[in-house]
Coordinates of C-alpha atoms in Angstrom, one line a residue:
M239 CA 11.9 -0.3 -20.8
N240 CA 13.3 2.7 -22.6
D241 CA 16.6 3.0 -20.8
S242 CA 19.6 1.2 -22.1
Q243 CA 20.1 -2.3 -20.6
S244 CA 22.9 -4.6 -20.0
N245 CA 22.7 -8.4 -19.4
Q246 CA 24.5 -9.9 -16.5
E247 CA 25.1 -13.7 -16.2
T248 CA 24.2 -14.8 -12.6
G249 CA 24.8 -18.5 -12.5
D250 CA 22.2 -19.9 -15.0
R251 CA 20.0 -16.8 -14.8
E252 CA 20.2 -13.8 -17.2
V253 CA 19.3 -10.6 -15.5
K254 CA 18.3 -7.4 -17.4
I255 CA 19.7 -4.2 -15.8
A256 CA 18.9 -0.6 -16.6
P257 CA 22.1 1.0 -15.4
H258 CA 20.8 4.5 -15.0
A259 CA 17.4 3.6 -13.4
I260 CA 18.0 5.1 -9.9
A261 CA 15.3 6.6 -7.6
L262 CA 15.4 8.3 -4.3
T263 CA 12.7 8.3 -1.6
I264 CA 12.5 11.0 1.0
S265 CA 10.2 9.6 3.6
G266 CA 9.5 8.1 7.0
S267 CA 10.1 4.6 8.3
D268 CA 7.4 2.0 9.0
P269 CA 9.0 -0.8 11.0
S270 CA 6.2 -3.2 9.9
G271 CA 7.4 -2.8 6.3
G272 CA 4.0 -2.0 4.7
A273 CA 4.3 1.7 4.2
G274 CA 6.9 4.5 4.2
L275 CA 10.4 4.2 2.8
Q276 CA 10.3 0.4 3.2
A277 CA 7.3 0.2 0.8
D278 CA 9.0 2.6 -1.6
L279 CA 12.2 0.6 -1.7
K280 CA 10.3 -2.6 -2.4
A281 CA 8.4 -0.9 -5.3
F282 CA 11.7 0.4 -6.7
Q283 CA 13.3 -3.1 -6.5
Q284 CA 10.4 -4.9 -8.0
N285 CA 10.7 -2.6 -11.1
G286 CA 14.5 -3.1 -11.4
V287 CA 15.2 0.4 -10.1
Y288 CA 18.1 1.0 -7.7
G289 CA 16.6 2.6 -4.6
M290 CA 18.1 5.1 -2.2
S291 CA 16.4 6.6 0.9
V292 CA 16.5 9.7 3.1
V293 CA 14.9 9.2 6.5
T294 CA 12.6 12.0 7.6
L295 CA 11.0 10.4 10.6
L296 CA 10.7 7.2 12.6
T297 CA 7.4 5.7 13.7
V298 CA 6.3 3.1 16.1
Q299 CA 3.6 1.4 14.2
N300 CA 2.1 -1.9 12.9
T301 CA -1.0 -2.9 11.1
L302 CA -3.1 -1.8 14.1
G303 CA -2.0 1.8 14.3
V304 CA 0.7 4.4 14.9
G305 CA 2.0 4.7 18.5
R306 CA 4.7 7.3 18.2
V307 CA 6.4 9.5 15.7
E308 CA 9.9 11.1 16.0
T309 CA 10.8 13.6 13.3
M310 CA 14.4 14.2 12.2
S311 CA 15.7 17.7 12.3
G312 CA 15.7 19.7 9.0
E313 CA 19.5 19.8 9.2
L314 CA 19.9 16.1 9.4
V315 CA 17.4 15.5 6.5
G316 CA 19.3 18.1 4.4
E317 CA 22.7 16.5 5.1
Q318 CA 21.3 13.1 3.9
I319 CA 20.0 14.7 0.7
D320 CA 23.3 16.4 0.1
A321 CA 25.2 13.2 0.6
V322 CA 23.1 11.2 -1.9
L323 CA 22.9 13.9 -4.6
A324 CA 26.6 14.6 -4.5
D325 CA 27.5 11.0 -5.1
I326 CA 24.7 9.1 -6.9
P327 CA 22.3 11.3 -8.9
P328 CA 18.8 9.9 -9.1
R329 CA 16.6 9.7 -12.2
A330 CA 13.5 10.3 -10.1
I331 CA 12.7 11.4 -6.6
K332 CA 9.6 10.9 -4.5
T333 CA 8.7 12.4 -1.1
G334 CA 6.3 10.7 1.4
S335 CA 5.8 11.4 5.0
V336 CA 8.0 14.3 6.1
G337 CA 6.8 15.3 9.6
N338 CA 6.8 19.0 9.9
A339 CA 7.2 22.4 8.2
E340 CA 10.9 22.6 8.9
V341 CA 11.6 19.4 7.1
I342 CA 9.4 20.4 4.2
R343 CA 11.2 23.7 3.8
C344 CA 14.5 22.0 3.8
I345 CA 13.5 19.5 1.2
G346 CA 12.0 22.3 -1.0
A347 CA 15.2 24.3 -0.8
K348 CA 17.4 21.2 -1.7
L349 CA 15.2 20.3 -4.7
A350 CA 15.3 23.9 -5.9
T351 CA 19.1 23.9 -5.8
M352 CA 19.2 20.5 -7.5
R353 CA 17.0 21.7 -10.3
Q354 CA 19.5 24.4 -11.2
T355 CA 22.0 21.8 -12.4
V356 CA 21.9 20.6 -16.0
T357 CA 22.1 16.9 -15.1
S358 CA 19.2 17.2 -12.6
A359 CA 16.9 19.5 -14.5
K360 CA 14.9 16.5 -15.9
C361 CA 14.8 14.5 -12.7
P362 CA 11.0 14.2 -12.1
I363 CA 9.8 14.9 -8.5
V364 CA 6.8 13.0 -7.2
V365 CA 5.2 14.4 -4.1
D366 CA 2.9 12.3 -2.0
P367 CA 1.6 14.7 0.6
V368 CA 1.1 12.2 3.4
M369 CA -1.0 13.9 6.1
I370 CA -3.3 11.2 7.5
S371 CA -2.3 7.6 8.3
K372 CA -4.3 4.6 7.1
H373 CA -5.7 4.5 10.7
G374 CA -7.0 8.1 10.5
D375 CA -4.2 9.6 12.6
S376 CA -3.2 13.2 11.6
L377 CA 0.5 13.2 10.8
I378 CA 1.2 17.0 10.3
D379 CA 0.0 20.3 11.6
D380 CA -1.4 23.4 9.7
E381 CA 2.0 25.0 9.3
A382 CA 3.2 21.9 7.5
V383 CA 0.2 21.9 5.2
A384 CA 1.0 25.5 4.3
A385 CA 4.7 24.6 3.7
Y386 CA 3.6 21.9 1.3
R387 CA 1.7 24.4 -0.8
E388 CA 4.4 27.1 -0.7
E389 CA 7.7 25.2 -0.6
L390 CA 7.2 21.8 -2.2
F391 CA 4.4 21.8 -4.7
P392 CA 6.1 24.4 -7.0
H393 CA 8.9 21.9 -7.6
A394 CA 6.6 18.8 -8.1
D395 CA 6.1 17.2 -11.4
I396 CA 3.1 15.4 -9.9
I397 CA 1.4 15.3 -6.6
T398 CA -0.7 12.3 -5.5
P399 CA -3.1 13.3 -2.6
N400 CA -6.0 11.2 -1.6
R401 CA -9.4 12.7 -1.1
F402 CA -8.9 13.6 2.6
E403 CA -5.4 15.1 2.0
A404 CA -6.9 17.1 -0.9
E405 CA -9.6 18.5 1.4
R406 CA -7.0 19.6 3.9
L407 CA -4.9 21.2 1.2
L408 CA -7.9 23.0 -0.3
G409 CA -9.4 23.9 3.1
R410 CA -12.9 22.6 2.1
K411 CA -14.9 19.4 1.7
I412 CA -15.0 17.7 -1.7
G413 CA -18.4 16.6 -3.0
S414 CA -19.2 13.1 -4.2
S415 CA -19.8 13.6 -7.9
V416 CA -17.3 13.4 -10.8
D417 CA -17.7 17.1 -11.4
D418 CA -16.7 17.7 -7.8
F419 CA -13.6 15.6 -8.3
L420 CA -12.7 17.4 -11.5
E421 CA -13.1 20.8 -9.8
A422 CA -10.9 19.7 -6.9
T423 CA -8.2 18.5 -9.2
E424 CA -8.1 21.8 -11.0
D425 CA -7.9 23.6 -7.7
L426 CA -5.0 21.4 -6.6
L427 CA -3.2 22.2 -9.9
D428 CA -3.5 25.9 -9.1
L429 CA -1.3 25.2 -6.0
G430 CA 1.8 24.8 -8.3
P431 CA 2.5 21.2 -9.3
A432 CA 2.9 20.4 -13.0
N433 CA 0.4 17.5 -12.7
V434 CA -2.1 16.1 -10.2
L435 CA -3.3 12.6 -9.5
L436 CA -6.3 12.8 -7.1
K437 CA -7.1 9.5 -5.5
A438 CA -10.8 10.2 -5.2
G439 CA -11.8 6.9 -3.6
E440 CA -14.9 4.8 -4.2
F441 CA -17.3 5.9 -6.9
D442 CA -20.0 3.8 -8.6
G443 CA -18.5 0.6 -7.4
H444 CA -15.0 1.4 -8.7
Q445 CA -11.8 3.1 -7.3
M446 CA -11.7 6.5 -9.0
H447 CA -8.7 8.6 -9.9
V448 CA -8.6 12.0 -11.6
Y449 CA -5.5 12.9 -13.5
T450 CA -4.4 16.1 -15.2
E451 CA -3.3 15.3 -18.8
G452 CA -2.0 18.2 -20.8
E453 CA -4.6 20.9 -20.8
G454 CA -7.4 18.5 -19.8
L455 CA -8.5 16.1 -17.1
V456 CA -9.1 12.4 -17.4
T457 CA -10.8 9.9 -15.0
I458 CA -9.2 6.5 -14.4
A459 CA -11.4 3.9 -12.8
V460 CA -10.2 0.4 -11.6
D461 CA -11.9 -2.5 -9.8
R462 CA -12.6 -1.9 -6.2
Y463 CA -12.0 -4.9 -3.8
D464 CA -13.8 -5.4 -0.5
T465 CA -10.7 -5.5 1.7
T466 CA -9.2 -3.6 4.6
H467 CA -5.7 -4.8 3.6
T468 CA -4.5 -1.6 1.9
H469 CA -1.7 -0.5 4.2
G470 CA 1.0 1.3 2.1
A471 CA -1.1 1.5 -1.1
G472 CA -0.7 5.3 -1.4
C473 CA 3.1 5.1 -0.7
S474 CA 3.5 2.3 -3.2
L475 CA 1.5 4.2 -5.9
S476 CA 3.7 7.3 -5.8
A477 CA 6.8 5.1 -5.5
M478 CA 5.7 3.1 -8.6
I479 CA 5.3 6.4 -10.5
A480 CA 8.8 7.4 -9.5
A481 CA 10.1 4.0 -10.5
R482 CA 8.5 4.0 -14.0
L483 CA 9.8 7.6 -14.5
A484 CA 13.3 6.5 -13.5
L485 CA 13.1 3.7 -16.1
S486 CA 11.9 6.0 -18.9
S487 CA 14.2 8.2 -20.9
P488 CA 14.5 11.9 -20.0
E489 CA 14.4 12.6 -23.8
D490 CA 10.9 11.2 -24.1
D491 CA 7.9 13.5 -24.3
E492 CA 7.2 14.5 -20.7
D493 CA 3.4 14.2 -20.9
V494 CA 3.5 10.7 -22.5
R495 CA 6.2 9.6 -20.0
M496 CA 4.1 10.7 -17.0
R497 CA 0.8 9.2 -18.3
E498 CA 2.5 5.9 -18.9
A499 CA 4.0 6.0 -15.3
V500 CA 0.6 6.8 -13.8
D501 CA -1.3 4.1 -15.7
S502 CA 1.4 1.5 -14.8
A503 CA 1.3 2.5 -11.1
I504 CA -2.4 2.4 -10.8
A505 CA -2.7 -1.0 -12.4
A506 CA 0.2 -2.5 -10.4
V507 CA -1.1 -1.3 -7.0
N508 CA -4.6 -2.4 -7.7
H509 CA -3.2 -5.9 -8.6
A510 CA -1.2 -5.8 -5.3
I511 CA -4.4 -4.9 -3.3
H512 CA -6.3 -7.8 -4.9
F513 CA -3.7 -10.3 -3.7
A514 CA -2.9 -8.7 -0.3
P515 CA -1.3 -11.4 1.9
K516 CA -3.4 -10.5 5.0
Y517 CA -0.5 -10.1 7.3
G518 CA -1.1 -8.7 10.8
N519 CA -4.1 -8.2 12.9
G520 CA -5.3 -4.9 11.5
S521 CA -5.1 -3.1 8.1
G522 CA -2.5 -5.4 6.5
P523 CA 0.0 -4.5 3.7
I524 CA -0.6 -4.9 0.0
E525 CA 1.3 -7.6 -1.8
S526 CA 4.5 -5.6 -2.6
R527 CA 6.0 -8.6 -4.4
L528 CA 3.6 -8.0 -7.2
L529 CA 4.6 -4.3 -7.6
H530 CA 5.8 -4.4 -11.2
F531 CA 4.4 -3.5 -14.6
V532 CA 1.0 -5.0 -15.3
D533 CA -0.4 -5.0 -18.9

């Protein structure tokens, strides 16, 4: 942990606290607790990061599927963002499910304004372009996809789409070879973010990721587990990246800082998938209580 720490005596337990490690999630609510802002806040907490949340939408869902979605107005989302930023400045921000183009434009405008202040210039922004639920339900329309590209990606320090989200963003299918994944990642980078982490899915018995590192691309492969209990894995991955960035020092090299956050997040989420508690009767959540740094 690079941030300064203080020790607090809590009974007979000594707790290490990073006082400036604060992260904000701008996302939707999952009442079953496996995904959305609930998953984000759990990831923040497990890493010793103080978590804040702006609610973009409410869902009726559980491990079996999504029954209903109610999106907040852009005005209400904007007021929540203003209230948080005016009082408790975060050290990292992530966006998750956002609902529609109006909300995306609002978030983009608020982040652009925030970036104009000296204190917020180095606050990394992690954009998880949530478009399709774990159950295959489409969560946004074509106007919102365009708004992601035009209004939000230019402010992102990293975006974390999965293969299906990447295909929708690029307007084409992605092949199944490593070269196809690399080409898609380069094309996503052309949409404006500083970095891309493409969650490419299964390849050669592993879970494959492609990451833009400096001027090049690297592949990151981890063990793949035969399980359907992966609900919230994508949300937790982007939240973990935000948490690790909040814990790092803004004075550190940006490329090193981001790579360390990405590696930590992939390892932790993979560990949490392996030990999923198998809650619910459908695609259950990952084990969020294990979402911390893994060597």
